[in-house]
Coordinates of N, CA and C in Angstrom, one line a residue:
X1 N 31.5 10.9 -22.7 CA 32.6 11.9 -22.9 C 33.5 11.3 -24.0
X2 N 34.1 12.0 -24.9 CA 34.9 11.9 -25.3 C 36.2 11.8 -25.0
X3 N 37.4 10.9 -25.7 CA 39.1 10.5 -25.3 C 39.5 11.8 -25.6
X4 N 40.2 12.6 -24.4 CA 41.3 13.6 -25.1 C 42.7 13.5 -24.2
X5 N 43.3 13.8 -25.3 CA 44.6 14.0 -25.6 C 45.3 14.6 -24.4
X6 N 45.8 14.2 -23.6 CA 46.8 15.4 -22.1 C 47.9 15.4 -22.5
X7 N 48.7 14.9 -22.8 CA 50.1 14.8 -22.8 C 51.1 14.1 -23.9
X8 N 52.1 14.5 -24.4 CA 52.8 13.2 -25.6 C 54.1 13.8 -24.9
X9 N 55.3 13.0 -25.1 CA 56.4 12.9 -25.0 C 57.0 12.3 -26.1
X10 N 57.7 13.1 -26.9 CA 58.7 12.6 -28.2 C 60.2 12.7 -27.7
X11 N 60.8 11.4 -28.5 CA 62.4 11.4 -28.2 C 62.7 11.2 -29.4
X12 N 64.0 12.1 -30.0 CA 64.9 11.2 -31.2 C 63.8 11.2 -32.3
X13 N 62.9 11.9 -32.7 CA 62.1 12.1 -33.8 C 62.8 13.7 -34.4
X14 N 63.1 12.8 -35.7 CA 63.4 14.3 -36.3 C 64.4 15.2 -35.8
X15 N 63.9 16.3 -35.6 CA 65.1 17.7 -35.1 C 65.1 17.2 -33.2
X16 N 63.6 16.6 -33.2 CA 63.2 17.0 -31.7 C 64.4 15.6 -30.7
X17 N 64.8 16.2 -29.7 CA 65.8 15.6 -29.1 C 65.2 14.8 -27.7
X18 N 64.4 15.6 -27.3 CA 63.4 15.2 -26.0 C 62.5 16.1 -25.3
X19 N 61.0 16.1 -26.1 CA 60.0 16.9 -25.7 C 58.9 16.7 -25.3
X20 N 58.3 17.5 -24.4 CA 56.9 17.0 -23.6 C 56.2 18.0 -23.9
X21 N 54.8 17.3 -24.0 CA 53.5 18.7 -24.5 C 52.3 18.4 -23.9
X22 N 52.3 19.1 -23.4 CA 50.7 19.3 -22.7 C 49.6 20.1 -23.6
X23 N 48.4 19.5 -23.6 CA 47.4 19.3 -24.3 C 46.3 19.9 -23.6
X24 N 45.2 21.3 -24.3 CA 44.2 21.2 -23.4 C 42.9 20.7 -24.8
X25 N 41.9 21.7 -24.3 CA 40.6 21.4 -25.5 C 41.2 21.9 -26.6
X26 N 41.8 23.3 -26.6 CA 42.8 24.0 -27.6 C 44.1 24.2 -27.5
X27 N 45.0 23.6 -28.4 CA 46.4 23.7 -28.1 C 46.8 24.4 -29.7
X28 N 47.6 25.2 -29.0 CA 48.3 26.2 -29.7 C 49.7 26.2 -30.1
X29 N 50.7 25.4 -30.7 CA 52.1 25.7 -30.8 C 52.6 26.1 -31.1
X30 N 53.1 27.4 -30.9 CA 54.3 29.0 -31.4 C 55.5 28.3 -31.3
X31 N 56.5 29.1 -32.0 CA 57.6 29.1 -32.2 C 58.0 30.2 -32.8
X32 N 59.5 30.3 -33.1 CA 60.1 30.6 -34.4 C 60.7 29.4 -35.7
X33 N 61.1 29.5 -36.5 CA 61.0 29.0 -37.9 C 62.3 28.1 -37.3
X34 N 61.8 26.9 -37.8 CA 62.7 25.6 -37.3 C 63.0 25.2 -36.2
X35 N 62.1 25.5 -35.4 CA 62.2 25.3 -33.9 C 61.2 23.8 -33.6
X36 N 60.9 22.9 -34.4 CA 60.3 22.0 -34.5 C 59.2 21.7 -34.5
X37 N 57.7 23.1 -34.2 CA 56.2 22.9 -34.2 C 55.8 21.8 -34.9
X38 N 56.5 21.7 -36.8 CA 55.5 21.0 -37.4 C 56.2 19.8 -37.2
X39 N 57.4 19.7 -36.3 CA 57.7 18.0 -36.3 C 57.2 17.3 -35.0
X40 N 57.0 17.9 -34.4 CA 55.8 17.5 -33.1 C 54.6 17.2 -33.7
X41 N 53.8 17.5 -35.0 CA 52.7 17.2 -35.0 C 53.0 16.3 -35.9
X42 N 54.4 15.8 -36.5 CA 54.6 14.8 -37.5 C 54.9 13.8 -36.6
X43 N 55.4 13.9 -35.4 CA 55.2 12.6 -34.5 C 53.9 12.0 -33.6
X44 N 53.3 12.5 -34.0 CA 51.7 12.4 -33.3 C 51.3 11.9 -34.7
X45 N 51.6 12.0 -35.7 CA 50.7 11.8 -36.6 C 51.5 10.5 -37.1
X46 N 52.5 10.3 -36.8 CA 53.5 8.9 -37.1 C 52.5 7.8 -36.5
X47 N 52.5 8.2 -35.3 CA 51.6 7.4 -33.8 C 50.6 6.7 -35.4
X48 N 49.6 7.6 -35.5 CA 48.5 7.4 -36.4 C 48.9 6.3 -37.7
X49 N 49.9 6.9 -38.4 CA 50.2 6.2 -39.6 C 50.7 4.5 -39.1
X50 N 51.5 4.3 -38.1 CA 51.9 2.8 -37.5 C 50.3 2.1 -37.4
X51 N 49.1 2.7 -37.2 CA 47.9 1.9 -37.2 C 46.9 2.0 -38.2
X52 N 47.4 2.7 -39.4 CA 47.0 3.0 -40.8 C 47.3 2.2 -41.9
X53 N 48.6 2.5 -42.1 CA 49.7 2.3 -43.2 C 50.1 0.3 -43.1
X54 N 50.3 0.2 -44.5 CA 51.1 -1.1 -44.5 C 52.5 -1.3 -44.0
X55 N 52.8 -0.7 -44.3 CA 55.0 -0.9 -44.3 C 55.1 0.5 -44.3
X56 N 56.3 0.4 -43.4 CA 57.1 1.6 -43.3 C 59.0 1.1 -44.1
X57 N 59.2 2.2 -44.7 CA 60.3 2.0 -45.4 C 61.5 1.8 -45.0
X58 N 62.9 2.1 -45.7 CA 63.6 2.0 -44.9 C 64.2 3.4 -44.8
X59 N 63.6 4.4 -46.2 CA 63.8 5.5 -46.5 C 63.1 6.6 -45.3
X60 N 62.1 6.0 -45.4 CA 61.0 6.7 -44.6 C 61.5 7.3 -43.0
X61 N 62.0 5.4 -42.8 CA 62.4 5.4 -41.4 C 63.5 6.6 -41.0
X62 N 64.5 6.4 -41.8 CA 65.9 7.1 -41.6 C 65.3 8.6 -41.7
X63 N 64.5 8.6 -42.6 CA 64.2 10.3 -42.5 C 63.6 10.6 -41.1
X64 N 62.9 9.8 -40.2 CA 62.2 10.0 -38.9 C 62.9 10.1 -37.9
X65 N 64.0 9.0 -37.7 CA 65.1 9.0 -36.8 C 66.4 10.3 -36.8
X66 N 66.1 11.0 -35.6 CA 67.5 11.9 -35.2 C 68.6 11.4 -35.9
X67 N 69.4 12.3 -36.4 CA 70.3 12.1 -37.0 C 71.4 11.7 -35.4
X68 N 72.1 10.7 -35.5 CA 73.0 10.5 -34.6 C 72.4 9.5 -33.6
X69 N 71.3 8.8 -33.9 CA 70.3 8.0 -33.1 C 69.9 7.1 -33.6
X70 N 69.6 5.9 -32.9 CA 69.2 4.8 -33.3 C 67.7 4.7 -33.7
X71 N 67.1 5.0 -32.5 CA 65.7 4.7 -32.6 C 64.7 5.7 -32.0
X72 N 63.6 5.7 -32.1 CA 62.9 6.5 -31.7 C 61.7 6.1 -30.6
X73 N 60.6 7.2 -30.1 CA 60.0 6.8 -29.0 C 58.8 7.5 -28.9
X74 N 57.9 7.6 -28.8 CA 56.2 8.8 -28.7 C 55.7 8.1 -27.5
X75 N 55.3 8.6 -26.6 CA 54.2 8.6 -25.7 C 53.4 9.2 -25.5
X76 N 51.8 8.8 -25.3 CA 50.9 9.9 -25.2 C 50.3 9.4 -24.2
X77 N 49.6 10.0 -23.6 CA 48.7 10.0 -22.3 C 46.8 10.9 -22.7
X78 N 45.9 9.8 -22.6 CA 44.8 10.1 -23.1 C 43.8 10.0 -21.8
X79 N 42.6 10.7 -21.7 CA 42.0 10.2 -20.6 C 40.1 10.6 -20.9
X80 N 39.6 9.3 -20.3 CA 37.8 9.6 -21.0 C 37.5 9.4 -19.2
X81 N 36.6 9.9 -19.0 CA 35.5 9.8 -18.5 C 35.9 9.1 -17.1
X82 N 37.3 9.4 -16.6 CA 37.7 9.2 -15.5 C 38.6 7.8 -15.6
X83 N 38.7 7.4 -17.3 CA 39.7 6.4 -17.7 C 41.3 6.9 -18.1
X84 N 42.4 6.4 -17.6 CA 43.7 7.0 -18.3 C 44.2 6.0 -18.6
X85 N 45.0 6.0 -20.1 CA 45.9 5.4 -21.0 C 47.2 6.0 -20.8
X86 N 48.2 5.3 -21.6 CA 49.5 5.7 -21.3 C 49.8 4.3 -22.7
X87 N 50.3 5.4 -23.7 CA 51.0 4.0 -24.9 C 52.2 5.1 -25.3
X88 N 52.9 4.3 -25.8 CA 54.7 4.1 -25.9 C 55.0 3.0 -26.9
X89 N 55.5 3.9 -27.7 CA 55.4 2.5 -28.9 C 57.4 3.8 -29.4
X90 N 58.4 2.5 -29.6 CA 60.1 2.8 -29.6 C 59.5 2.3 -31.2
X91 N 60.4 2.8 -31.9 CA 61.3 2.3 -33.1 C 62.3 2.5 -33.7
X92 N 62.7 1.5 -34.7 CA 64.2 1.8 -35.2 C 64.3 1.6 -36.2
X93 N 65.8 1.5 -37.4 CA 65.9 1.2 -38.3 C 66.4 0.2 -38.6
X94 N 66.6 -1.1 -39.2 CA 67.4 -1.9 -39.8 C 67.7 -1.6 -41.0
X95 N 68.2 -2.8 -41.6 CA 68.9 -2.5 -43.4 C 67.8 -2.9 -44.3
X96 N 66.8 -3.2 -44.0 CA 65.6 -2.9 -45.2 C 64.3 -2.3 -44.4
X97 N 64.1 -1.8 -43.3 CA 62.6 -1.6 -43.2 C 62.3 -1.1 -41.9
X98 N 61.3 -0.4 -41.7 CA 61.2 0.3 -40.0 C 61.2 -1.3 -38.8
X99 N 61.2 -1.0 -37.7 CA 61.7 -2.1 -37.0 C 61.0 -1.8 -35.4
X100 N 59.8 -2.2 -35.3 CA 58.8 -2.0 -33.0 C 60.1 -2.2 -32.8
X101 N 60.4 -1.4 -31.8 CA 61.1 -2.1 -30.7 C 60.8 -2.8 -29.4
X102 N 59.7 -1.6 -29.0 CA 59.1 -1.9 -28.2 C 57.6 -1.5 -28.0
X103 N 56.2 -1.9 -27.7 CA 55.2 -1.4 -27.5 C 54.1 -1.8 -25.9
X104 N 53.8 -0.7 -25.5 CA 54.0 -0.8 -23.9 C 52.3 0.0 -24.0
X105 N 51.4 -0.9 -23.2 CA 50.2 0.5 -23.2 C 49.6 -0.2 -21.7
X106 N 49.5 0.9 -20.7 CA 48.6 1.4 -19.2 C 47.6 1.6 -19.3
X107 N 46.6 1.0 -19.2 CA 45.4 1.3 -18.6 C 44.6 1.3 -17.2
X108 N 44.5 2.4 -16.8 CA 44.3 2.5 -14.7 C 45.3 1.4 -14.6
X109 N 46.5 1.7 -15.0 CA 47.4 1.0 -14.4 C 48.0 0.0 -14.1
X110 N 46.9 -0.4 -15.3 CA 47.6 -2.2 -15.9 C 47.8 -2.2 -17.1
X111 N 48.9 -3.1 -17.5 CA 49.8 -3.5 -18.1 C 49.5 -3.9 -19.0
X112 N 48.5 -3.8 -20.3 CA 47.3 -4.4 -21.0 C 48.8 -5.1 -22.1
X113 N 49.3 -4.1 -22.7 CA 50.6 -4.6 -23.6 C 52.0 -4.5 -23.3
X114 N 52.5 -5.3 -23.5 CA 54.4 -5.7 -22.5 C 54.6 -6.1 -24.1
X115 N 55.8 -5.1 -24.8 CA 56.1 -6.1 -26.0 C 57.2 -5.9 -26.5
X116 N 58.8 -6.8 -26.4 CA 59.9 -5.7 -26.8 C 60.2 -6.5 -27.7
X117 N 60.8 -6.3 -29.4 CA 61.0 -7.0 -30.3 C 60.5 -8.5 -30.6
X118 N 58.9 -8.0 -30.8 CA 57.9 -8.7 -31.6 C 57.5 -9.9 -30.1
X119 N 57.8 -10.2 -29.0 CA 57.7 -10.8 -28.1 C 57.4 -10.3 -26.8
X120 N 56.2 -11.2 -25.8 CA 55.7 -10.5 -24.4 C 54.2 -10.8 -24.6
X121 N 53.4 -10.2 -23.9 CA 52.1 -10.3 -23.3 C 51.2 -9.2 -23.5
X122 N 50.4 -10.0 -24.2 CA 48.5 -8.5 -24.3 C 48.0 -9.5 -23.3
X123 N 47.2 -8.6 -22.3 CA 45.9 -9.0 -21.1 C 45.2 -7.8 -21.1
X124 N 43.7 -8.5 -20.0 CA 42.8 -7.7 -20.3 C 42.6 -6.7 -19.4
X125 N 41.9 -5.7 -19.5 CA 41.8 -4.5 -18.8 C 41.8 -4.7 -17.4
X126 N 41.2 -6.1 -16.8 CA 41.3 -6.1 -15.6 C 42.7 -6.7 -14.7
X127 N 43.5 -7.0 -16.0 CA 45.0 -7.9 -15.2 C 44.5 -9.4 -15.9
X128 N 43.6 -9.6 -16.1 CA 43.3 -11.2 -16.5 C 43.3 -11.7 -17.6
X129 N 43.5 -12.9 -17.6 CA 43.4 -13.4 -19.1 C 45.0 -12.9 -19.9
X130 N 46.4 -13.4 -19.5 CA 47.0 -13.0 -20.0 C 47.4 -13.8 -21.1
X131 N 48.1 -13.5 -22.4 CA 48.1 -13.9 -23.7 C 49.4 -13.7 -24.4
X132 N 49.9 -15.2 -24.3 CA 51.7 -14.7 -24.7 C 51.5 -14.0 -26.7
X133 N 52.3 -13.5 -26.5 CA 52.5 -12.6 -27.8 C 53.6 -12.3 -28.8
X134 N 53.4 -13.0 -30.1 CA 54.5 -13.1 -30.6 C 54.3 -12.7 -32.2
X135 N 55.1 -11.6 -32.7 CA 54.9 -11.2 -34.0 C 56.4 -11.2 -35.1
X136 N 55.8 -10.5 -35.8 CA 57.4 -9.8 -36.5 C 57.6 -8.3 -36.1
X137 N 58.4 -8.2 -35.5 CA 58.7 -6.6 -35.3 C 59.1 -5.7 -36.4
X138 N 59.4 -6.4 -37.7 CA 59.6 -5.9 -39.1 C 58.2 -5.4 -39.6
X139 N 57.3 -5.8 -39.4 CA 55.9 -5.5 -39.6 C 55.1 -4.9 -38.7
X140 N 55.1 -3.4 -39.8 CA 53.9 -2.5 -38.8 C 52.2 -3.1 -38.5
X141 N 52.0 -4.0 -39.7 CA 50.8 -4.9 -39.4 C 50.3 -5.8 -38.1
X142 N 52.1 -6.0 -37.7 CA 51.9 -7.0 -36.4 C 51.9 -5.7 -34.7
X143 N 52.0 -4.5 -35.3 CA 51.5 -3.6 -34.1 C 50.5 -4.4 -33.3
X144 N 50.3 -4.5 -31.8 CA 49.5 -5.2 -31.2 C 48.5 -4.3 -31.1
X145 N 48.4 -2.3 -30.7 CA 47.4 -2.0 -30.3 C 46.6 -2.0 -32.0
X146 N 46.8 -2.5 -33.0 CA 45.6 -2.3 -34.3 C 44.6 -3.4 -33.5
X147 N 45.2 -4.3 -33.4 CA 44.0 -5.8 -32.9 C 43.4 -6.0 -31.6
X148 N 44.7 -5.4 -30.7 CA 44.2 -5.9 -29.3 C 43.0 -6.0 -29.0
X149 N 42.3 -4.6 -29.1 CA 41.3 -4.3 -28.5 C 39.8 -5.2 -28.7
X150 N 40.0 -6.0 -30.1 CA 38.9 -6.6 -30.8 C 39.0 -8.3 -30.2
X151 N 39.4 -8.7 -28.6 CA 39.4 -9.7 -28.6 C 39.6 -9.5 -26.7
X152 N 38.9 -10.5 -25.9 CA 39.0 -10.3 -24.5 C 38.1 -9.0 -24.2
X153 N 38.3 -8.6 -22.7 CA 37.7 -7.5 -22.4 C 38.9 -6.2 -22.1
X154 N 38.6 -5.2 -23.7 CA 39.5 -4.6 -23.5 C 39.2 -3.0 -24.4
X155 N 37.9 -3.1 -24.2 CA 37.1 -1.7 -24.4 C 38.0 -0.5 -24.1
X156 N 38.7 -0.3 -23.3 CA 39.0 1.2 -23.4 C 40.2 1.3 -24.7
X157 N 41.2 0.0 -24.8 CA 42.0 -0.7 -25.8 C 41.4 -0.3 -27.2
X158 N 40.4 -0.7 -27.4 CA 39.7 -0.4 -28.3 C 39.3 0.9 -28.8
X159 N 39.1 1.4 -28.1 CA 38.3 2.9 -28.1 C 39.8 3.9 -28.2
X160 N 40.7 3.9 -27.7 CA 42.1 4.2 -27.9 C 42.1 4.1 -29.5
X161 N 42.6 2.9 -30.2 CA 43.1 2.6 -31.3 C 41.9 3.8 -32.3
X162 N 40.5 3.4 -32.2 CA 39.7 4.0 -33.3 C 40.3 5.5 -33.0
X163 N 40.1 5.8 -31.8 CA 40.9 7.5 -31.4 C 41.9 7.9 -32.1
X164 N 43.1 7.0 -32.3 CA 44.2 7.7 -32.5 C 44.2 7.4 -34.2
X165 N 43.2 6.5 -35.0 CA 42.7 6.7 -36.2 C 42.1 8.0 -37.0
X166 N 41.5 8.1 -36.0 CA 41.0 9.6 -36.6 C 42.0 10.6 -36.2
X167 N 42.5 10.4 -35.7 CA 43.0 12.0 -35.8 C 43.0 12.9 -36.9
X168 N 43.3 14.6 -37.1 CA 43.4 15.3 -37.9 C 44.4 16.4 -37.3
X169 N 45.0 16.2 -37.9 CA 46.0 17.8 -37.9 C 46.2 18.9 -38.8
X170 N 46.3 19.9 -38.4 CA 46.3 21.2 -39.2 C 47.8 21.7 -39.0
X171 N 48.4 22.5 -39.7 CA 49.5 23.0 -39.7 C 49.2 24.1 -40.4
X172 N 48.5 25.1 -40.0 CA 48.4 26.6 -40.8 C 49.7 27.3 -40.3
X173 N 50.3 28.2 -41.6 CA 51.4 29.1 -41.6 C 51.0 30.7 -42.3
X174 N 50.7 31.5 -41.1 CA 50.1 32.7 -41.4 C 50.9 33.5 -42.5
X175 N 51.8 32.9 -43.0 CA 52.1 33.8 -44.1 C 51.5 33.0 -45.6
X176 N 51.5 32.2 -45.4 CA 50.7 31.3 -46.7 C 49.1 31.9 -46.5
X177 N 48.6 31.9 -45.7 CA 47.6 32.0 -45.7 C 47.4 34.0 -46.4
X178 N 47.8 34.5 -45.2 CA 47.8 36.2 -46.3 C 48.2 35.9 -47.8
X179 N 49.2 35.3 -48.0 CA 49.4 35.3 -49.5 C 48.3 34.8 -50.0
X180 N 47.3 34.1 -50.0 CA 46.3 33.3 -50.8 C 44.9 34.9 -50.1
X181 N 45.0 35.3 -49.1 CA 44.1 36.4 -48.8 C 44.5 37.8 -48.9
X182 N 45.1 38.1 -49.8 CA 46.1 39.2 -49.6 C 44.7 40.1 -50.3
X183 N 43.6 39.6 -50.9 CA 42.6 41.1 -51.1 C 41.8 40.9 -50.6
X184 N 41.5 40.4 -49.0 CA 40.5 40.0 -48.3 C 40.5 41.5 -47.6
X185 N 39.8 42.1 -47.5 CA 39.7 43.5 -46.3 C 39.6 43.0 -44.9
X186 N 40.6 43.3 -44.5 CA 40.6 43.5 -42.8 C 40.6 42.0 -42.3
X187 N 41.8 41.3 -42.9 CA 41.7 39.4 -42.8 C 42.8 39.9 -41.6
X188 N 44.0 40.5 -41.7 CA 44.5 40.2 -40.8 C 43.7 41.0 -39.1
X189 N 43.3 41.2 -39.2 CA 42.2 41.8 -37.8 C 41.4 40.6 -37.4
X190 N 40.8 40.0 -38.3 CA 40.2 38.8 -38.0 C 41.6 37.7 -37.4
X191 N 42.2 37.2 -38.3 CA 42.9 36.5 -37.7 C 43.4 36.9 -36.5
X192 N 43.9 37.8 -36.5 CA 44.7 38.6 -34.6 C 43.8 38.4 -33.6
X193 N 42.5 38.6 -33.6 CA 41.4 38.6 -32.8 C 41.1 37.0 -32.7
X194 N 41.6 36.5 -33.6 CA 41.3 34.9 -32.8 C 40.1 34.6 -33.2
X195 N 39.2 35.2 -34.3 CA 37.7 34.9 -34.2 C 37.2 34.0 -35.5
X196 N 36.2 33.6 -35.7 CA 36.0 33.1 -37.0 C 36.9 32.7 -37.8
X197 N 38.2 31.8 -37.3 CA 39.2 31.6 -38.1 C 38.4 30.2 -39.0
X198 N 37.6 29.3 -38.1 CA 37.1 27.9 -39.6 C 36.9 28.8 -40.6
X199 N 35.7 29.6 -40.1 CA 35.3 30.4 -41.7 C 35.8 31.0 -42.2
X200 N 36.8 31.7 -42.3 CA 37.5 32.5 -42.9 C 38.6 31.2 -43.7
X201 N 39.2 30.3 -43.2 CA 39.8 29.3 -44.0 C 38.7 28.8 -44.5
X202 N 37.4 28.5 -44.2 CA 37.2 28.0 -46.0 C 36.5 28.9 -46.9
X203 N 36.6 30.0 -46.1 CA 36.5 31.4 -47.1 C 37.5 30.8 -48.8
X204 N 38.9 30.9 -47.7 CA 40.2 31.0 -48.5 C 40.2 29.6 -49.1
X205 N 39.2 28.5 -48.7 CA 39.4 27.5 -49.8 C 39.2 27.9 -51.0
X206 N 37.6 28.4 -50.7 CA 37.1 28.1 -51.9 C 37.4 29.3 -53.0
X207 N 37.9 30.6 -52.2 CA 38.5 31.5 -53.1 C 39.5 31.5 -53.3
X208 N 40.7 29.8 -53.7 CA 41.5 29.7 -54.1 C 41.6 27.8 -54.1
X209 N 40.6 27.5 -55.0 CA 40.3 25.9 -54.4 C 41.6 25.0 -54.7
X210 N 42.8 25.5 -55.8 CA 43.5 24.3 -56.3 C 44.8 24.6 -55.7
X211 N 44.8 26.1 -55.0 CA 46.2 26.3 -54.4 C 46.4 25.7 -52.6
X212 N 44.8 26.2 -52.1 CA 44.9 26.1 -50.5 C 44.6 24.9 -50.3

């Protein structure tokens, strides 16, 4: 089976103040206009970039962090094949550069990563083998879940990190889209009906390849 996604909890990201989301095979997030959808999927996808990206800025950071807030927080909750995770990774800003505060990951209920400002303990999936741990918390490179998993027995660790690498998100906004389909016959019936929406987006790629 495949890792999917049940649950994220964002704090202090962006507009969002303190939000929980439940996840099924298909998740759907409505709103109205500025009500936060695309910054929920910009904090899920932050998740991603911390185990991507080299450095995070200082510019970057402050644009991420709630205005009126110090730091921020993502938790997500994943589960395979009768395995459940739980990772929580805080951040903040200083005067040149993003800043872990803290990085925390459960697996069936152990304690695989304990890490609060670059200092604490990775062990292995079973409780054993624990491994004092010490980085720079100024450095996204010193994130523990990019490595953990490639050392000890800590397969599900592992299989997490490549997961939350791939990800892909979409952010379609049904009025961009009519505008780029606006001489498609009977697009908006297709869309309302819920059907054939992959093909009809790459209908609308390729009958507008440099705009969509």
């Amino acid at each position: 089976m495949a890792i999917k996604l049940i649950s994220a909890k964002i704090e202090n990201f962006k507009s969002l103040g303190d939000v929980e989301l439940s996840f099924r095979d298909l998740t759907i997030i409505v709103g109205s206009n500025s009500s936060g959808k695309s910054n929920c999927l910009d904090a899920l996808h932050f998740i991603k970039n911390l185990l991507m990206s080299d450095s995070l800025t200082l510019e970057i950071m402050q644009k991420y962090v709630r205005l009126g807030t110090k730091r921020f927080c993502s938790t997500i909750v994943v589960e395979d094949d009768g395995e459940r995770a739980e990772y929580t990774v805080c951040m903040a800003s200083n005067k040149n550069n993003g800043k872990i505060v803290s990085e925390n990951l459960l697996v069936n209920g152990t304690e695989v990563i304990q890490i609060s400002n670059g200092e604490g303990e990775v062990r292995d999936e079973d409780g054993q083998n624990p491994q004092t741990y010490k980085s720079d918390p100024e450095s996204i490179e010193s994130l523990a879940l990019r490595s953990a998993g490639n050392f000890g027995n800590k397969p599900f660790t592992k299989k997490l990190a490549s997961y939350i690498r791939e990800w892909k998100f979409y952010d379609i906004k049904s009025d961009e889209i009519r505008y780029f389909a606006e001489d498609m016959e009977n697009f908006d019936a297709i869309i309302f009906k819920g059907k054939k929406i992959p093909n009809q987006l790459l209908i609308l790629r390729l009958h507008n390849f440099k705009q969509f």
